[in-house]
Coordinates of C-alpha atoms and ligand atoms in Angstrom, one line a residue:
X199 CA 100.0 47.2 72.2
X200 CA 98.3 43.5 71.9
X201 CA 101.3 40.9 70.5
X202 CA 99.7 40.8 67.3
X203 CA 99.9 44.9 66.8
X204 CA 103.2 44.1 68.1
X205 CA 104.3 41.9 65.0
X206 CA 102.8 43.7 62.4
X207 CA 104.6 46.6 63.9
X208 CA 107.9 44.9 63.3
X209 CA 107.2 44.0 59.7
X210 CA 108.3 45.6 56.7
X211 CA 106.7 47.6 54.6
X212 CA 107.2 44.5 51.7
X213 CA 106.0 41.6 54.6
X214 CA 102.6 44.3 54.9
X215 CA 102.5 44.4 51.0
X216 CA 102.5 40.8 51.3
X217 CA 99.8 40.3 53.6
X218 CA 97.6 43.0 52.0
X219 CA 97.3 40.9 48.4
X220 CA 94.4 40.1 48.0
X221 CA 91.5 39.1 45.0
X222 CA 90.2 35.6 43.5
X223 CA 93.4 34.2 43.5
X224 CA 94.4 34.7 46.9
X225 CA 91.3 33.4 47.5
X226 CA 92.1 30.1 45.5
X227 CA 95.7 29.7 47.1
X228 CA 94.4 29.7 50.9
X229 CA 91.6 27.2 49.6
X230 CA 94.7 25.2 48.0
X231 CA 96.2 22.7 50.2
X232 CA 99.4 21.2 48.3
X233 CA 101.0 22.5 44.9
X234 CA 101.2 19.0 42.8
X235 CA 102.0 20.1 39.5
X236 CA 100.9 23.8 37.3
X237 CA 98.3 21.4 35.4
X238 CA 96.0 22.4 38.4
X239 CA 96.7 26.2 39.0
X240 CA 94.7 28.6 37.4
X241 CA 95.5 31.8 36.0
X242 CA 94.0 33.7 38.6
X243 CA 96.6 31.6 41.0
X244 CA 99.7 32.3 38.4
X245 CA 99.1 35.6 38.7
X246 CA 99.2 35.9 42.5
X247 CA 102.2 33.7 42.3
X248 CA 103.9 36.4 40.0
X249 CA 102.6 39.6 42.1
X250 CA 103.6 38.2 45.5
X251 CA 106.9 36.9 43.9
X252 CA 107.9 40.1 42.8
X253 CA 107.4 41.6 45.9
X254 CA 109.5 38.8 47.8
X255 CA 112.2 39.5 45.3
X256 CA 111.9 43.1 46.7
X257 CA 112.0 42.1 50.0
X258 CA 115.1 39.8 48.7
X259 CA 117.2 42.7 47.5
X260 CA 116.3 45.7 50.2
X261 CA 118.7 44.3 52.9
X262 CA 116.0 43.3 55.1
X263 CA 116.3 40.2 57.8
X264 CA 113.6 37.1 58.0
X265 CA 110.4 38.4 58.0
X266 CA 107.9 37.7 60.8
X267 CA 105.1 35.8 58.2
X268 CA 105.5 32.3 58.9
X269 CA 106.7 32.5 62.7
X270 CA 104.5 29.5 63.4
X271 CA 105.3 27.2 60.8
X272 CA 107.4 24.2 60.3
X273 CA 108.9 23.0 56.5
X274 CA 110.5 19.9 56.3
X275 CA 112.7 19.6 53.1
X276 CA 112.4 16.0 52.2
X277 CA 115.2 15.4 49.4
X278 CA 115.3 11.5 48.3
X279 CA 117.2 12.7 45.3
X280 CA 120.0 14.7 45.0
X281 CA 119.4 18.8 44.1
X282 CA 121.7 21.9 45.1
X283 CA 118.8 24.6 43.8
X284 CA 115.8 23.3 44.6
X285 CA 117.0 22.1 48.2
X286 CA 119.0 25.4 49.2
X287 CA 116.4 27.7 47.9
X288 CA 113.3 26.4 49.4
X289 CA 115.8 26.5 52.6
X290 CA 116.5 29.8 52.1
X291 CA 112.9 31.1 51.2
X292 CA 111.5 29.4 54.4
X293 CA 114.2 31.3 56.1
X294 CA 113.8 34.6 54.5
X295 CA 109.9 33.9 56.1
X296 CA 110.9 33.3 59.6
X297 CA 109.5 29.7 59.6
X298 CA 111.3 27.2 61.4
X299 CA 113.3 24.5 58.6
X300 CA 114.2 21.0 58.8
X301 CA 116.6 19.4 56.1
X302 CA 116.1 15.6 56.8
X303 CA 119.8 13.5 55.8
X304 CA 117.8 11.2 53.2
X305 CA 121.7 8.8 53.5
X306 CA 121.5 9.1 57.5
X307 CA 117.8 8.7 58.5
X308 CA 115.8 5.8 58.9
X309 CA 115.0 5.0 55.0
X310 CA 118.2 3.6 54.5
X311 CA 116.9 1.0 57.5
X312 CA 114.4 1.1 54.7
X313 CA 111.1 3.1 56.1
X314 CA 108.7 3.6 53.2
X315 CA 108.3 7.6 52.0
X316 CA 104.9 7.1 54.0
X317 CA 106.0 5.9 57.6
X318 CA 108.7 8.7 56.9
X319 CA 105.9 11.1 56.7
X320 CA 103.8 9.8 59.6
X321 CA 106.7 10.0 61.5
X322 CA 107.1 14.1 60.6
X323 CA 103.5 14.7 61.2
X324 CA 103.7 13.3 64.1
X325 CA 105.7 16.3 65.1
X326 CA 103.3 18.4 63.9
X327 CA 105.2 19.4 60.9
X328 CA 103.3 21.4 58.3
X329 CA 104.4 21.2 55.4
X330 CA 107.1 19.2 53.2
X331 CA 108.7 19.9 50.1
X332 CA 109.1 16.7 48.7
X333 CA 112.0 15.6 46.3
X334 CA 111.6 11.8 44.7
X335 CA 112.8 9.8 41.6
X336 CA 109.5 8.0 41.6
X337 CA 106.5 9.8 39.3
X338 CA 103.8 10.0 41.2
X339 CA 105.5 10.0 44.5
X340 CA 104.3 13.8 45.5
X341 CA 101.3 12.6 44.9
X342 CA 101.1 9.5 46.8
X343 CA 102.3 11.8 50.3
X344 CA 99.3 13.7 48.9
X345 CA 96.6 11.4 49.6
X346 CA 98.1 9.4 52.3
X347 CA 98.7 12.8 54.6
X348 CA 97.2 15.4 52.9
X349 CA 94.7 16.0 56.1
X350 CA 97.6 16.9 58.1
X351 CA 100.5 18.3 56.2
X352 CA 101.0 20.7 53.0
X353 CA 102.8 18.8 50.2
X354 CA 105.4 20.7 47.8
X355 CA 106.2 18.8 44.7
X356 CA 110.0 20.1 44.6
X357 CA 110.4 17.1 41.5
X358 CA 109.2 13.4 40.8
X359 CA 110.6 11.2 38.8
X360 CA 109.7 12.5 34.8
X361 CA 106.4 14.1 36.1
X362 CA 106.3 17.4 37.5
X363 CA 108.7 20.0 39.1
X364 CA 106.6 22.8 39.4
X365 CA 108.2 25.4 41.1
X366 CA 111.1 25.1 38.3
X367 CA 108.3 25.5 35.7
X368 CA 106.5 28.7 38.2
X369 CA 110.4 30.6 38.2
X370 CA 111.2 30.2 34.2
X371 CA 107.7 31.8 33.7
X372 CA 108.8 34.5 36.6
X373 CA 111.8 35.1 34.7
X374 CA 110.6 35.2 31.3
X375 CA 107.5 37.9 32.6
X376 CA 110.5 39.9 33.5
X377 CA 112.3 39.8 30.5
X378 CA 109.0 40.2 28.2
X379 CA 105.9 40.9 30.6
X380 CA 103.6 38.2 29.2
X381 CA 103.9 34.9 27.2
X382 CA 101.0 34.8 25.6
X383 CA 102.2 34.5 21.8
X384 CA 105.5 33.9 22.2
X385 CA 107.4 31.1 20.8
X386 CA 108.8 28.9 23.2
X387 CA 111.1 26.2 22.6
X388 CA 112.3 23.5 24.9
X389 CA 114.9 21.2 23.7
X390 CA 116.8 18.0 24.6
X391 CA 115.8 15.1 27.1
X392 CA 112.2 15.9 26.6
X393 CA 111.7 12.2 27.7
X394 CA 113.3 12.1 31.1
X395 CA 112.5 15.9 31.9
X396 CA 109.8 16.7 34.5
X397 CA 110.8 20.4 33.9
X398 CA 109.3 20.3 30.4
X399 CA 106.1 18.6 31.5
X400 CA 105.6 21.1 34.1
X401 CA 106.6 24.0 31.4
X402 CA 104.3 22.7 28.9
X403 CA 101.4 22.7 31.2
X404 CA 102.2 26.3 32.3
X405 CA 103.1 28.3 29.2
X406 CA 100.4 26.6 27.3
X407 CA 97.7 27.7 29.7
X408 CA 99.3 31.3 29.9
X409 CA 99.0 31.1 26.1
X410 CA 102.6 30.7 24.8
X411 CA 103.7 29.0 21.3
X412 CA 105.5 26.3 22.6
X413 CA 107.5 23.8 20.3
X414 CA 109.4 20.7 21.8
X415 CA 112.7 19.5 19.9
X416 CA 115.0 16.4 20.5
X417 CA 116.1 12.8 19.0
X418 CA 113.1 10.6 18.4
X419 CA 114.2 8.6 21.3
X420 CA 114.3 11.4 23.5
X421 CA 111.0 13.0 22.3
X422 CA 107.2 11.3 22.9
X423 CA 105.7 12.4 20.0
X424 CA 102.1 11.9 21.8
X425 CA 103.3 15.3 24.1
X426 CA 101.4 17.1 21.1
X427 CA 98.4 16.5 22.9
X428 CA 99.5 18.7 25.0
X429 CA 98.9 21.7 22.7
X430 CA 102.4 22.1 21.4
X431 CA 104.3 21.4 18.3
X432 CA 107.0 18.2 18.5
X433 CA 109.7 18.3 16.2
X434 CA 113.0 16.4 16.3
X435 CA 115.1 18.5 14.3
X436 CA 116.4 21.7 16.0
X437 CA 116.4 24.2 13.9
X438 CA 113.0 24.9 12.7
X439 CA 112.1 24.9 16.7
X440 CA 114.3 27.3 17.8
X441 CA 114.0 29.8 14.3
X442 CA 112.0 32.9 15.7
X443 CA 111.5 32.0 18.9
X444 CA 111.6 34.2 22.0
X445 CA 113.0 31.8 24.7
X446 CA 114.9 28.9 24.8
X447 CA 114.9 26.4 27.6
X448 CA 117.8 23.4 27.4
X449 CA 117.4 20.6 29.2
X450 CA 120.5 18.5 31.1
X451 CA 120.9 15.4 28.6
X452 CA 120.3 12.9 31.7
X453 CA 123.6 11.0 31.1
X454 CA 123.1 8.8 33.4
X455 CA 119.9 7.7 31.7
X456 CA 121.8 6.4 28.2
X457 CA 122.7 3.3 28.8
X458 CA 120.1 2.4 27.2
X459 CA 121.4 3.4 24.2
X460 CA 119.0 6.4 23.8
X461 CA 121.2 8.1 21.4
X462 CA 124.1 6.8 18.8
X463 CA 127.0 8.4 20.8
X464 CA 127.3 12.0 22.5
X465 CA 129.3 13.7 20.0
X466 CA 126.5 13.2 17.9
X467 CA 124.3 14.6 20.0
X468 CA 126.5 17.8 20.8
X469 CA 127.0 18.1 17.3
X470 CA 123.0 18.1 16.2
X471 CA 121.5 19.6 19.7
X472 CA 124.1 21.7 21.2
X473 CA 122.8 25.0 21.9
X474 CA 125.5 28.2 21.1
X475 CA 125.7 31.3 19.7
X476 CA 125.3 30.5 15.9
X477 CA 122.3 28.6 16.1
X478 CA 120.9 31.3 18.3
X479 CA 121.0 33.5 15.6
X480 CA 118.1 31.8 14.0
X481 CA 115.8 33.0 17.1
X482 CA 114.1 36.0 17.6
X483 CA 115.5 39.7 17.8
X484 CA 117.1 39.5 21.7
X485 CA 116.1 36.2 22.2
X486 CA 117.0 34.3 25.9
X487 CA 118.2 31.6 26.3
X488 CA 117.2 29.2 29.7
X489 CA 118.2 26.0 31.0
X490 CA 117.1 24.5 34.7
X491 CA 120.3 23.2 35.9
X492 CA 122.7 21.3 36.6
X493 CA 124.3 21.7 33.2
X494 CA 126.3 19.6 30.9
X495 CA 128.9 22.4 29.7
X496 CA 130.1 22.2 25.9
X497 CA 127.3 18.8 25.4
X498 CA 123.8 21.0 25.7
X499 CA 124.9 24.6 25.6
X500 CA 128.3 26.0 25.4
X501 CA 130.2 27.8 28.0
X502 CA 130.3 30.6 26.0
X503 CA 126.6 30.9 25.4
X504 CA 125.7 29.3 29.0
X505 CA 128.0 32.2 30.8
X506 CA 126.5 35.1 27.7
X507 CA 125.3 37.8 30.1
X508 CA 123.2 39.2 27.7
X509 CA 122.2 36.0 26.1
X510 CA 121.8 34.0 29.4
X511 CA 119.5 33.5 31.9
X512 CA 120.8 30.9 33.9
X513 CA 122.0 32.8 37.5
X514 CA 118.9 34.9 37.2
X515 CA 116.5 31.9 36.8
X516 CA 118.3 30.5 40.3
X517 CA 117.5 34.0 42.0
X518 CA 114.4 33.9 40.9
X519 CA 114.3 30.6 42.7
X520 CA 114.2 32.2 46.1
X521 CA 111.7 34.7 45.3
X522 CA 108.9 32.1 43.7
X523 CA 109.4 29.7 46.9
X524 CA 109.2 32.0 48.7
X525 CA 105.4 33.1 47.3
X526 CA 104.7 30.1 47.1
X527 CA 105.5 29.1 50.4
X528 CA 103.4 32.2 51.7
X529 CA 100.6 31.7 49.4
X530 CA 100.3 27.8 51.0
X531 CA 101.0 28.7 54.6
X532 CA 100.3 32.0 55.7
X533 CA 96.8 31.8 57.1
Ligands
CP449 N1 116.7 22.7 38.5 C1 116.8 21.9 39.6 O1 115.9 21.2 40.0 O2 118.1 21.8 40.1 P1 118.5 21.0 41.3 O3 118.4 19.5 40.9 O4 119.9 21.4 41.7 O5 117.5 21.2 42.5

């Protein structure tokens, strides 16, 4: 038996699944070098995203070890802001794919002797690292990796600045396919720090392109009103955004972000935009209700409503996690 027999030998009958996908957008992913933002995937590419997530979430829950599909590949996590989801689950994903991971200490390497994000990626590619999964405060920054090495290495977007997270964006739409098997005409609100939130630009893109009814709600500080152009509704009162809708995404009010006086005072805001079980009554018949994390307990979203089994779908939205990275991690890699 050659080696290559061999491995496919050892795989299981989810890794062959895997490897058997096939159609335009499989096509379009191993065309794809980096995943920037959902602005630039196309359908076709969500929905080999969504098949070959499903069947790593399969492959999640059957009990089986690391699977043999990414054997010769190295991921470095680059993390220059903080994250406990994000981080662990592209760590785990890589994992669950047998590719070899590499968590760089942001606090311990050789940025804080202050290399630039660049030399810091040289320096990895030099190693013959292939891909990184890039974490940043600055906008843009994913993007900047992008063109400086994007002849030698894959580049992840795993959250810049107020721009993009799109692989948060890629799991909500996982989760909410699971819950309702398409989006297209739902009503989809997304409320809070709309300003500060890359997770709502990268939402907005998606669900509007998969043909949801999206509707954006916050204070007028904390909502651009030109987002519109973006093919969904703005509004700054709560209510009428939430009333009928079919999903309901709250965003982390980004404390650390109102010293400039964004709002009058955070009782005011829990006592206008907190989401909880009343106000949830105004949505639609078995409506969900999402947020990204971290989460503000009792200032967003209640504890009651944010730990609602039936109402909440906060722990399954992290699960999901695993599963999308780990597509999309195949989708980019596996050649
Ligand atoms: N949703 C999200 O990006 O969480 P982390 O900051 O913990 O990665």
């Amino acid at each position: 038996m050659s080696e290559h027999s061999a491995l496919v030998a050892s795989m299981s009958s989810h890794a062959r699944e895997l490897q058997k996908l096939s159609g335009p957008g499989v096509d379009s992913w191993k065309n794809r070098r980096h995943l920037l933002d959902t602005k630039d995937l196309s359908t076709d590419e969500l929905q080999t995203l969504v098949r070959a997530a499903t069947i790593c979430k399969e492959m999640m829950h059957s009990g089986e070890g690391p699977q043999p599909l990414l054997t010769s590949r190295t991921i470095a996590n680059l993390f220059y802001e903080n994250s406990t989801r994000t981080r662990s689950s592209f760590e785990l994903a890589a994992k669950r794919l047998g590719a070899t991971v590499i968590n760089l200490d942001i606090a311990s390497s050789s940025v804080a002797k202050g290399e630039t994000i660049v030399d810091t990626g040289r320096t990895l590619a030099a190693m013959a690292v292939d891909a990184f999964v890039q974490r940043h405060n600055c906008s843009g920054s994913a993007m900047q990796i992008a063109r400086e090495l994007g002849d030698r290495v894959h580049i992840i977007n795993a959250g810049d600045g107020w721009n993009g997270h799109p692989t948060q964006a890629l799991l909500d739409y996982f989760t909410m396919l699971e819950v309702r098997g398409s989006v297209k005409g739902a009503k989809i609100a997304i409320v809070g720090d709309i300003t500060h939130s890359r997770v709502a630009r990268s939402n907005m893109w998606l669900l509007t392109k998969m043909g949801a009814d999206v509707h954006i709600a916050g204070p007028p500080t904390l909502v651009p009103p030109e987002l519109s152009s973006l093919g969904v509704t703005v509004h700054n009162k709560l209510e009428p955004a939430i009333e009928g809708a079919s999903f309901i995404i709250v965003l982390r009010l980004q404390l650390e972000r109102q010293k400039q006086g964004l709002i009058p005072s955070i009782g005011e805001y829990r006592r206008v935009y907190r989401m909880d079980h009343a106000r949830l009554k105004l949505a639609a018949e078995g409506a969900k209700v999402m947020h990204p994390g971290p989460m503000n307990r009792d200032l967003e979203i209640t504890h009651a409503l944010a730990d609602d089994a039936e109402k909440s779908l906060v722990l399954t939205q992290v699960g999901n996690g695993v599963a999308v990275r780990m597509a999309v991690l195949y989708l980019l890699l596996a050649r």
